Short mmCIF file of C-alpha atoms and ligand atoms in Angstrom, two decimals:
data_model
loop_
_atom_site.label_atom_id
_atom_site.label_comp_id
_atom_site.label_asym_id
_atom_site.label_seq_id
_atom_site.Cartn_x
_atom_site.Cartn_y
_atom_site.Cartn_z
CA MET A 66 158.23 118.37 35.41
CA ASP A 67 157.84 119.95 38.85
CA LYS A 68 159.49 118.57 41.96
CA ILE A 69 158.59 119.04 45.60
CA ILE A 70 161.54 119.70 47.88
CA ILE A 71 161.28 119.16 51.63
CA GLU A 72 163.75 119.96 54.40
CA GLY A 73 162.46 117.57 57.05
CA GLN A 74 162.14 117.54 60.84
CA GLN A 75 160.55 120.97 61.26
CA ARG A 76 157.96 121.24 64.04
CA LEU A 77 154.53 122.08 62.73
CA SER A 78 151.95 124.23 64.46
CA GLY A 79 148.89 126.17 63.36
CA THR A 80 145.61 125.98 61.53
CA VAL A 81 144.79 124.48 58.14
CA ASP A 82 141.57 125.06 56.20
CA ILE A 83 140.44 121.85 54.52
CA SER A 84 139.17 122.10 50.94
CA GLY A 85 136.04 120.63 49.40
CA ALA A 86 136.16 116.89 48.69
CA LYS A 87 137.48 115.79 45.30
CA ASN A 88 135.56 112.51 45.38
CA ALA A 89 132.32 114.29 46.25
CA VAL A 90 132.53 117.03 43.64
CA LEU A 91 133.41 114.82 40.65
CA PRO A 92 130.13 112.84 40.59
CA ILE A 93 128.15 115.98 41.50
CA MET A 94 129.60 117.70 38.43
CA THR A 95 128.43 114.87 36.19
CA ALA A 96 125.03 114.67 37.93
CA ALA A 97 124.46 118.26 36.80
CA LEU A 98 124.27 116.86 33.25
CA ILE A 99 120.99 115.08 34.01
CA ALA A 100 119.06 118.38 34.17
CA ASP A 101 118.73 121.13 31.63
CA GLY A 102 119.79 124.38 33.32
CA GLU A 103 122.45 126.08 35.43
CA THR A 104 124.04 124.47 38.47
CA GLU A 105 126.22 126.32 40.94
CA ILE A 106 128.63 124.35 43.12
CA SER A 107 130.58 126.08 45.89
CA LYS A 108 133.73 124.96 47.75
CA VAL A 109 134.98 123.20 44.62
CA PRO A 110 138.66 122.39 45.13
CA ASN A 111 140.88 123.78 42.39
CA LEU A 112 142.58 120.50 41.42
CA LYS A 113 143.86 118.92 38.26
CA ASP A 114 140.99 116.39 38.48
CA THR A 115 138.27 119.04 38.81
CA ARG A 116 139.79 120.93 35.88
CA THR A 117 139.90 117.69 33.85
CA MET A 118 136.22 117.11 34.65
CA ILE A 119 135.44 120.69 33.53
CA ARG A 120 137.19 119.95 30.22
CA LEU A 121 135.15 116.78 29.84
CA LEU A 122 131.86 118.58 30.55
CA GLU A 123 132.83 121.18 27.96
CA ILE A 124 133.55 118.48 25.36
CA ILE A 125 130.09 117.09 26.11
CA GLY A 126 128.71 120.56 25.34
CA ALA A 127 128.24 122.18 28.78
CA LYS A 128 129.40 125.74 29.49
CA CYS A 129 131.46 126.02 32.66
CA SER A 130 132.89 128.95 34.57
CA PHE A 131 135.17 128.36 37.54
CA SER A 132 136.61 130.99 39.85
CA ASP A 133 137.28 131.31 43.58
CA ASN A 134 136.23 127.69 44.17
CA ASN A 135 132.83 128.41 42.67
CA LEU A 136 131.77 126.42 39.63
CA LYS A 137 128.85 127.17 37.34
CA ILE A 138 127.76 124.52 34.87
CA ASP A 139 125.23 125.39 32.21
CA THR A 140 123.93 122.20 30.60
CA LYS A 141 121.46 123.73 28.13
CA SER A 142 123.73 123.15 25.14
CA VAL A 143 124.85 119.61 26.09
CA ASN A 144 124.73 117.64 22.85
CA ASN A 145 127.66 115.23 22.70
CA PRO A 146 127.27 112.29 25.12
CA GLU A 147 130.81 110.96 24.63
CA ALA A 148 133.89 110.79 26.89
CA PRO A 149 137.10 110.44 24.89
CA TYR A 150 140.03 108.15 25.74
CA ASP A 151 142.45 111.09 26.20
CA LEU A 152 140.54 112.30 29.24
CA VAL A 153 139.34 109.00 30.68
CA LYS A 154 142.91 107.64 30.67
CA THR A 155 144.09 110.55 32.85
CA MET A 156 141.16 110.36 35.26
CA ARG A 157 139.05 107.26 35.83
CA ALA A 158 136.32 109.33 37.48
CA SER A 159 135.41 110.46 33.92
CA PHE A 160 133.48 107.19 33.88
CA TYR A 161 130.93 109.00 36.09
CA VAL A 162 129.37 110.50 32.93
CA LEU A 163 128.01 107.06 32.05
CA GLY A 164 124.93 107.12 34.32
CA PRO A 165 123.90 110.77 33.81
CA LEU A 166 124.25 110.72 30.03
CA ILE A 167 122.32 107.52 29.45
CA ALA A 168 119.64 108.88 31.81
CA ARG A 169 119.30 112.11 29.83
CA PHE A 170 120.03 111.00 26.24
CA GLY A 171 119.37 107.25 26.19
CA TYR A 172 122.83 106.89 24.69
CA VAL A 173 126.40 107.27 25.93
CA LYS A 174 129.84 106.40 24.65
CA VAL A 175 132.70 106.35 27.16
CA SER A 176 136.24 105.12 26.76
CA LEU A 177 136.83 102.02 28.85
CA PRO A 178 139.27 103.03 31.62
CA GLY A 179 142.44 100.98 31.63
CA GLY A 180 144.23 99.62 34.68
CA CYS A 181 146.02 101.94 37.02
CA ALA A 182 149.21 102.07 39.06
CA TRP A 183 147.87 99.59 41.58
CA GLY A 184 146.00 97.01 39.54
CA PRO A 185 143.21 96.36 37.06
CA ARG A 186 140.31 98.38 38.65
CA PRO A 187 137.48 96.90 36.60
CA VAL A 188 134.09 98.55 35.85
CA ASP A 189 132.03 95.37 35.50
CA TYR A 190 129.58 96.32 38.29
CA HIS A 191 128.75 99.59 36.52
CA LEU A 192 128.06 97.76 33.26
CA LYS A 193 126.11 94.85 34.75
CA GLY A 194 124.01 97.35 36.70
CA LEU A 195 123.18 99.31 33.55
CA GLU A 196 122.24 96.10 31.76
CA LYS A 197 119.87 95.28 34.64
CA LEU A 198 118.23 98.66 34.04
CA GLY A 199 117.65 97.56 30.47
CA ALA A 200 120.56 99.20 28.65
CA LYS A 201 122.28 97.48 25.76
CA VAL A 202 125.98 97.67 26.56
CA THR A 203 128.67 96.95 23.97
CA LEU A 204 132.43 97.39 23.74
CA LYS A 205 133.91 98.55 20.44
CA ASN A 206 137.30 100.11 19.67
CA GLY A 207 138.03 100.55 23.37
CA TYR A 208 134.76 102.40 23.96
CA ILE A 209 131.73 101.32 25.99
CA ARG A 210 128.45 102.20 24.31
CA ALA A 211 125.26 101.99 26.30
CA GLU A 212 121.84 102.56 24.81
CA ALA A 213 118.23 102.37 26.03
CA ASP A 214 115.07 104.05 24.81
CA GLN A 215 113.84 104.12 28.39
CA LEU A 216 115.72 102.65 31.36
CA LYS A 217 113.54 100.53 33.63
CA GLY A 218 113.86 100.19 37.39
CA ALA A 219 115.33 96.90 38.64
CA GLU A 220 116.85 95.26 41.71
CA ILE A 221 120.64 95.39 41.56
CA ASN A 222 122.87 93.44 43.94
CA PHE A 223 126.47 94.57 44.01
CA GLU A 224 129.02 91.89 44.85
CA TYR A 225 131.00 94.61 46.61
CA PRO A 226 129.81 98.08 47.70
CA SER A 227 131.63 99.95 44.94
CA VAL A 228 131.58 103.73 45.29
CA GLY A 229 131.74 104.44 41.56
CA ALA A 230 129.19 101.79 40.54
CA THR A 231 126.74 102.97 43.23
CA GLY A 232 127.14 106.54 41.95
CA ASN A 233 126.68 105.60 38.30
CA ILE A 234 123.64 103.39 38.89
CA LEU A 235 122.06 106.03 41.13
CA MET A 236 122.48 108.67 38.41
CA ALA A 237 121.18 106.31 35.72
CA SER A 238 118.16 105.22 37.74
CA VAL A 239 116.74 108.61 38.80
CA LEU A 240 114.94 108.95 35.45
CA ALA A 241 114.25 105.21 34.96
CA LYS A 242 110.67 104.02 34.84
CA GLY A 243 109.65 102.46 38.15
CA THR A 244 111.63 101.47 41.22
CA THR A 245 115.33 100.66 41.41
CA ILE A 246 116.74 98.93 44.48
CA ILE A 247 120.49 98.97 44.97
CA ASN A 248 121.57 96.30 47.46
CA ASN A 249 125.04 96.35 49.00
CA ALA A 250 125.32 100.02 48.01
CA ALA A 251 128.28 102.17 49.07
CA LYS A 252 127.67 104.34 52.16
CA GLU A 253 130.63 106.68 51.73
CA PRO A 254 129.91 110.34 52.64
CA GLU A 255 130.58 111.26 49.00
CA ILE A 256 127.74 108.95 47.88
CA VAL A 257 125.50 110.41 50.59
CA GLN A 258 126.19 113.88 49.21
CA LEU A 259 125.51 112.73 45.66
CA CYS A 260 122.10 111.42 46.84
CA GLN A 261 121.41 114.72 48.58
CA PHE A 262 122.24 116.62 45.41
CA LEU A 263 120.04 114.37 43.25
CA ILE A 264 117.19 114.82 45.76
CA LYS A 265 117.67 118.61 45.50
CA MET A 266 117.35 118.17 41.74
CA GLY A 267 113.99 116.46 42.21
CA ALA A 268 114.97 112.78 42.45
CA SER A 269 113.15 110.43 44.79
CA ILE A 270 115.69 108.43 46.81
CA GLU A 271 115.33 106.54 50.08
CA GLY A 272 117.86 104.71 52.22
CA VAL A 273 120.53 107.38 51.77
CA GLY A 274 123.63 106.42 53.78
CA THR A 275 122.54 102.77 54.10
CA THR A 276 123.44 99.69 52.07
CA LYS A 277 119.96 99.56 50.50
CA ILE A 278 119.11 102.54 48.34
CA ILE A 279 115.68 102.77 46.74
CA VAL A 280 115.12 105.10 43.80
CA GLU A 281 111.68 105.89 42.46
CA GLY A 282 112.12 107.10 38.89
CA VAL A 283 110.77 110.58 38.00
CA SER A 284 110.23 112.08 34.55
CA SER A 285 112.83 114.85 34.78
CA LEU A 286 115.22 116.63 37.14
CA HIS A 287 115.82 120.37 37.46
CA SER A 288 119.15 122.02 38.20
CA ALA A 289 120.15 122.80 41.80
CA ASN A 290 122.98 124.35 43.81
CA ILE A 291 125.18 122.71 46.44
CA GLU A 292 128.23 123.24 48.66
CA VAL A 293 130.78 120.43 48.55
CA ILE A 294 131.48 118.57 51.81
CA PRO A 295 135.00 118.84 53.29
CA ASP A 296 137.63 116.46 51.98
CA ARG A 297 138.02 113.78 54.67
CA ILE A 298 141.11 112.37 52.94
CA GLU A 299 142.91 115.71 52.82
CA ALA A 300 141.97 116.22 56.49
CA GLY A 301 143.19 112.71 57.34
CA THR A 302 146.49 113.38 55.58
CA PHE A 303 147.10 116.48 57.74
CA LEU A 304 146.05 114.62 60.90
CA ILE A 305 148.54 111.84 60.18
CA ALA A 306 151.28 114.44 59.59
CA GLY A 307 150.35 116.16 62.86
CA ALA A 308 150.56 112.88 64.81
CA LEU A 309 154.35 113.17 64.93
CA LEU A 310 155.13 116.67 63.83
CA GLY A 311 153.09 119.14 65.87
CA GLU A 312 149.76 120.49 66.99
CA LEU A 313 147.48 121.15 64.00
CA LYS A 314 143.94 122.47 64.02
CA LEU A 315 141.92 121.60 60.93
CA ASN A 316 138.96 123.80 60.07
CA ASN A 317 136.13 122.87 57.69
CA VAL A 318 135.92 119.19 58.59
CA ILE A 319 133.06 116.86 59.48
CA PRO A 320 134.60 114.95 62.43
CA SER A 321 132.23 111.97 62.10
CA HIS A 322 133.71 111.27 58.65
CA LEU A 323 137.07 110.70 60.33
CA ASP A 324 136.06 108.47 63.27
CA SER A 325 138.09 105.40 62.24
CA LEU A 326 141.25 107.41 61.71
CA ALA A 327 140.70 109.36 64.94
CA SER A 328 140.43 106.17 66.99
CA LYS A 329 143.63 104.78 65.40
CA LEU A 330 145.41 108.07 66.13
CA ARG A 331 144.34 107.81 69.77
CA GLU A 332 145.75 104.27 69.85
CA VAL A 333 149.12 105.51 68.62
CA GLY A 334 149.17 107.95 71.55
CA CYS A 335 147.79 111.23 70.13
CA ASN A 336 145.15 113.42 71.69
CA LEU A 337 142.36 114.75 69.51
CA LYS A 338 139.82 117.43 70.25
CA THR A 339 136.82 118.04 68.06
CA THR A 340 134.15 120.68 67.64
CA ASN A 341 131.29 120.55 65.12
CA SER A 342 133.54 121.62 62.30
CA SER A 343 137.15 121.29 63.46
CA ILE A 344 139.64 118.72 64.75
CA THR A 345 142.82 119.51 66.64
CA ILE A 346 145.53 116.90 66.94
CA HIS A 347 148.10 116.95 69.73
CA PRO A 348 151.09 114.88 68.68
CA THR A 349 152.84 112.14 70.56
CA ASP A 350 156.58 111.66 70.99
CA LYS A 351 156.15 107.93 71.74
CA LEU A 352 154.41 106.66 68.68
CA ASN A 353 152.88 103.20 69.30
CA ALA A 354 152.84 100.79 66.37
CA VAL A 355 149.19 100.12 65.51
CA ASP A 356 147.85 97.58 63.01
CA MET A 357 145.26 98.77 60.54
CA THR A 358 142.96 97.17 57.98
CA THR A 359 141.19 99.29 55.40
CA ASP A 360 137.49 98.88 54.79
CA VAL A 361 134.55 100.62 53.20
CA PHE A 362 133.06 103.54 55.15
CA PRO A 363 132.87 103.86 58.16
CA GLY A 364 136.02 101.71 58.18
CA PHE A 365 139.53 103.06 57.70
CA ALA A 366 139.73 104.58 54.20
CA THR A 367 142.01 102.94 51.65
CA ASP A 368 142.82 106.51 50.54
CA LEU A 369 144.65 106.97 53.88
CA GLN A 370 146.45 103.62 53.85
CA ALA A 371 149.68 104.92 52.25
CA GLN A 372 149.86 107.82 54.72
CA TRP A 373 149.34 105.40 57.64
CA VAL A 374 152.19 103.20 56.39
CA ALA A 375 154.44 106.30 56.31
CA LEU A 376 153.48 107.14 59.90
CA MET A 377 154.13 103.58 61.10
CA ALA A 378 157.61 103.64 59.52
CA THR A 379 159.08 105.24 62.67
CA ALA A 380 156.67 103.82 65.25
CA ASN A 381 157.87 101.90 68.30
CA GLY A 382 157.49 98.30 67.19
CA SER A 383 155.99 96.47 64.26
CA SER A 384 152.63 96.90 62.60
CA ILE A 385 150.61 95.04 60.01
CA ILE A 386 148.63 97.05 57.48
CA LYS A 387 146.15 95.30 55.25
CA ASP A 388 144.23 96.80 52.31
CA THR A 389 140.99 94.90 51.71
CA VAL A 390 139.66 97.45 49.19
CA TYR A 391 142.54 97.55 46.72
CA HIS A 392 144.79 94.54 47.14
CA ASP A 393 147.78 95.90 45.20
CA ARG A 394 147.82 99.47 46.44
CA PHE A 395 151.38 99.48 47.77
CA SER A 396 153.45 101.33 45.16
CA HIS A 397 154.53 103.75 47.92
CA VAL A 398 156.37 101.00 49.83
CA PRO A 399 159.55 100.78 47.72
CA GLU A 400 159.75 104.58 47.81
CA LEU A 401 159.26 104.70 51.60
CA ASN A 402 162.06 102.14 51.93
CA ARG A 403 164.35 104.64 50.15
CA PHE A 404 163.99 106.83 53.28
CA GLY A 405 165.35 103.90 55.36
CA ALA A 406 161.96 102.46 56.31
CA ASN A 407 161.75 98.70 56.84
CA ILE A 408 158.56 97.57 55.08
CA LYS A 409 157.78 94.32 53.30
CA VAL A 410 154.69 93.60 51.27
CA GLU A 411 153.05 90.21 50.86
CA LYS A 412 149.80 90.01 48.92
CA ASN A 413 147.50 92.73 50.31
CA THR A 414 149.50 93.33 53.49
CA ALA A 415 152.41 95.58 54.47
CA PHE A 416 154.59 94.49 57.38
CA VAL A 417 156.22 97.55 58.89
CA ARG A 418 159.07 97.29 61.34
CA GLY A 419 159.49 100.72 62.94
CA VAL A 420 162.96 102.27 62.52
CA LYS A 421 164.53 105.00 64.70
CA SER A 422 164.46 107.65 61.99
CA LEU A 423 164.02 108.27 58.29
CA VAL A 424 166.57 110.05 56.13
CA GLY A 425 165.58 112.29 53.22
CA ALA A 426 165.98 110.86 49.71
CA PRO A 427 165.04 111.46 46.09
CA VAL A 428 161.76 109.59 45.53
CA MET A 429 159.05 109.34 42.93
CA SER A 430 155.32 109.58 43.39
CA THR A 431 153.15 107.00 41.69
CA ASP A 432 149.60 108.04 42.55
CA ILE A 433 147.72 110.66 44.51
CA ARG A 434 147.78 109.06 47.94
CA ALA A 435 151.24 107.52 47.51
CA SER A 436 152.50 111.07 46.91
CA ALA A 437 150.88 112.21 50.14
CA SER A 438 152.68 109.44 52.03
CA LEU A 439 156.00 110.56 50.54
CA ILE A 440 155.34 114.13 51.68
CA ILE A 441 154.64 112.85 55.21
CA ALA A 442 157.83 110.75 55.14
CA GLY A 443 159.80 113.74 53.82
CA LEU A 444 158.48 115.95 56.64
CA ILE A 445 159.45 113.31 59.25
CA ALA A 446 162.85 112.51 57.69
CA LYS A 447 166.15 114.12 58.48
CA GLY A 448 167.55 116.27 55.66
CA ARG A 449 166.41 116.91 52.11
CA THR A 450 163.78 115.00 50.15
CA GLU A 451 163.05 115.53 46.49
CA ILE A 452 159.74 114.16 45.20
CA SER A 453 159.37 113.86 41.44
CA ARG A 454 156.24 113.30 39.33
CA VAL A 455 154.24 115.59 41.59
CA TYR A 456 151.49 115.91 38.99
CA HIS A 457 149.93 112.99 40.85
CA ILE A 458 149.56 115.09 43.99
CA ASP A 459 148.14 118.02 42.04
CA ARG A 460 145.27 115.75 41.00
CA GLY A 461 143.95 115.52 44.53
CA TYR A 462 145.42 118.08 46.95
CA GLU A 463 144.76 121.80 46.67
CA LYS A 464 147.77 124.02 47.51
CA ILE A 465 149.40 121.29 49.57
CA GLU A 466 152.82 122.94 49.86
CA GLU A 467 151.27 126.29 50.78
CA LYS A 468 149.15 124.64 53.45
CA PHE A 469 152.10 122.76 54.97
CA ARG A 470 154.34 125.85 54.71
CA SER A 471 151.75 127.94 56.56
CA VAL A 472 152.12 125.64 59.59
CA GLY A 473 155.93 125.69 59.58
CA ALA A 474 157.08 123.04 57.12
CA LYS A 475 160.01 123.73 54.81
CA ILE A 476 158.47 122.55 51.58
CA TYR A 477 158.54 124.17 48.19
CA ARG A 478 158.09 123.40 44.53
CA GLU A 479 160.83 123.52 41.93
CA SER A 480 159.66 123.93 38.34
CA GLN A 481 161.97 122.24 35.86
N1 LIG B 771 135.38 96.99 41.69
C1 LIG B 771 135.13 95.95 40.81
N2 LIG B 771 134.28 96.16 39.76
C2 LIG B 771 133.69 97.38 39.55
C3 LIG B 771 133.95 98.44 40.45
C4 LIG B 771 134.80 98.21 41.52
O1 LIG B 771 135.66 94.84 40.98
O2 LIG B 771 132.94 97.52 38.59
C5 LIG B 771 136.29 96.77 42.83
C6 LIG B 771 137.57 97.61 42.70
O3 LIG B 771 138.53 96.97 41.87
C7 LIG B 771 138.01 97.72 44.13
C8 LIG B 771 136.68 97.80 44.89
O4 LIG B 771 135.69 97.27 44.01
O5 LIG B 771 138.71 96.59 44.55
C9 LIG B 771 136.27 99.20 45.29
O6 LIG B 771 136.31 100.09 44.20
P1 LIG B 771 135.31 101.33 44.06
O7 LIG B 771 134.50 101.13 42.85
O8 LIG B 771 134.61 101.53 45.36
O9 LIG B 771 136.32 102.53 43.81
P2 LIG B 771 136.15 103.73 42.80
O10 LIG B 771 134.75 104.18 42.78
O11 LIG B 771 136.81 103.41 41.52
C10 LIG B 771 136.50 105.59 44.60
C11 LIG B 771 137.45 106.73 44.79
C12 LIG B 771 138.83 106.21 45.12
C13 LIG B 771 138.74 105.35 46.39
C14 LIG B 771 137.70 104.24 46.21
C15 LIG B 771 137.46 103.43 47.46
C16 LIG B 771 136.55 108.46 43.39
C17 LIG B 771 136.68 109.29 42.16
N3 LIG B 771 137.50 107.54 43.59
O12 LIG B 771 137.03 104.84 43.52
O13 LIG B 771 139.64 107.35 45.38
O14 LIG B 771 139.99 104.78 46.66
O15 LIG B 771 136.44 104.81 45.80
O16 LIG B 771 137.04 104.23 48.49
O17 LIG B 771 135.65 108.64 44.17
C18 LIG B 771 141.62 108.63 45.36
O18 LIG B 771 140.94 109.61 45.64
O19 LIG B 771 142.89 108.64 45.41
C19 LIG B 771 140.96 107.39 44.97
C20 LIG B 771 141.58 106.43 44.32
#
């Protein structure tokens, strides 16, 4: 298994091009299944997760070709509406085939995703929503089967604005008969882009980007092309690294997607300058400790919580970091403490007491964003850090070592 090696405390400076968003492209790829034809998606990040989704689409019967961040999906021969356990267990986003396949075939069989490194992560909202649309949903041998001759529009009230459940119900409802109203829908930019793609395919959707989405069912969709929005979490990860380590300019970003992070970075003492499509961060040498609570968009993203904890590890003073989206998402904390950080976790809150400096250590990554926090800690720390299990980072960050190296970091990969 590969390791990432970092020699810390190098000043960073330069420009980084941000890739297309993982969490936007994955549902777009499955939405392509609703139509019969060829879809072309540009700015597709070359990640383990996008390659896993390509494999899944191929198992379902689609023909895919992927080169230079351009993905073509031909869905004419799609004939197998099933997502096997082997793929779903490596990537929960495989569950995004549920909505599109029941919409197109009236039948779908998807392995029930298990828990993950930070807790149970249920899919009950997806299933209850489908039942509301008239599907018969059963669980057998670890697989969810959903069937409906014709889905029917309904009013669905999510207890919590789940990103995945909003995406799945949207994709299921575009071909349902009549009107579907999704209350307490997710407003994340990735859901907005999914709506825009479905509209390009011929869907009728109102309330895009609000908590009330109204879908008027149509009889069929046609294929369409789209360019993936920039990855706000990758951008946020580089901004957090820049806060202490040097001036970084990020190209290919949508600054408004990063407002919550930007205002927190200003509170810690950094200066940020934005244009329409770039953000430049000027670091601070007196890092203030700043509390943070994650929330749904436009709040502070849970996918940047681990990186924020790493930044606060050497801040001046103590900070309290609460995750209201995923209550157990703190597997990075014991690893950050191996660098000499002083962090305690109680329930859904990390209490960080800033220390003078971190010292490099061998550490292990446990999920995508936890890995990113370990890279940030390794870049801040004195001496050598060795991060194992880096396959987690390869799921969600395109060429991360190359990008950090290009701005002056000493970071490389060792294949074992
Ligand atoms: N929830 C339920 N029941 C459900 C669905 C969700 O209780 O049926 C709960 C979850 O347990 C969680 C909360 O609702 O406490 C929010 O979960 P959500 O469904 O919004 O998350 P998701 O769709 O599974 C996506 C991203 C995650 C990101 C979250 C929150 C993708 C592929 N994944 O997950 O991204 O953390 O939204 O923004 O879009 C990552 O990229 O590293 C990642 C984990």
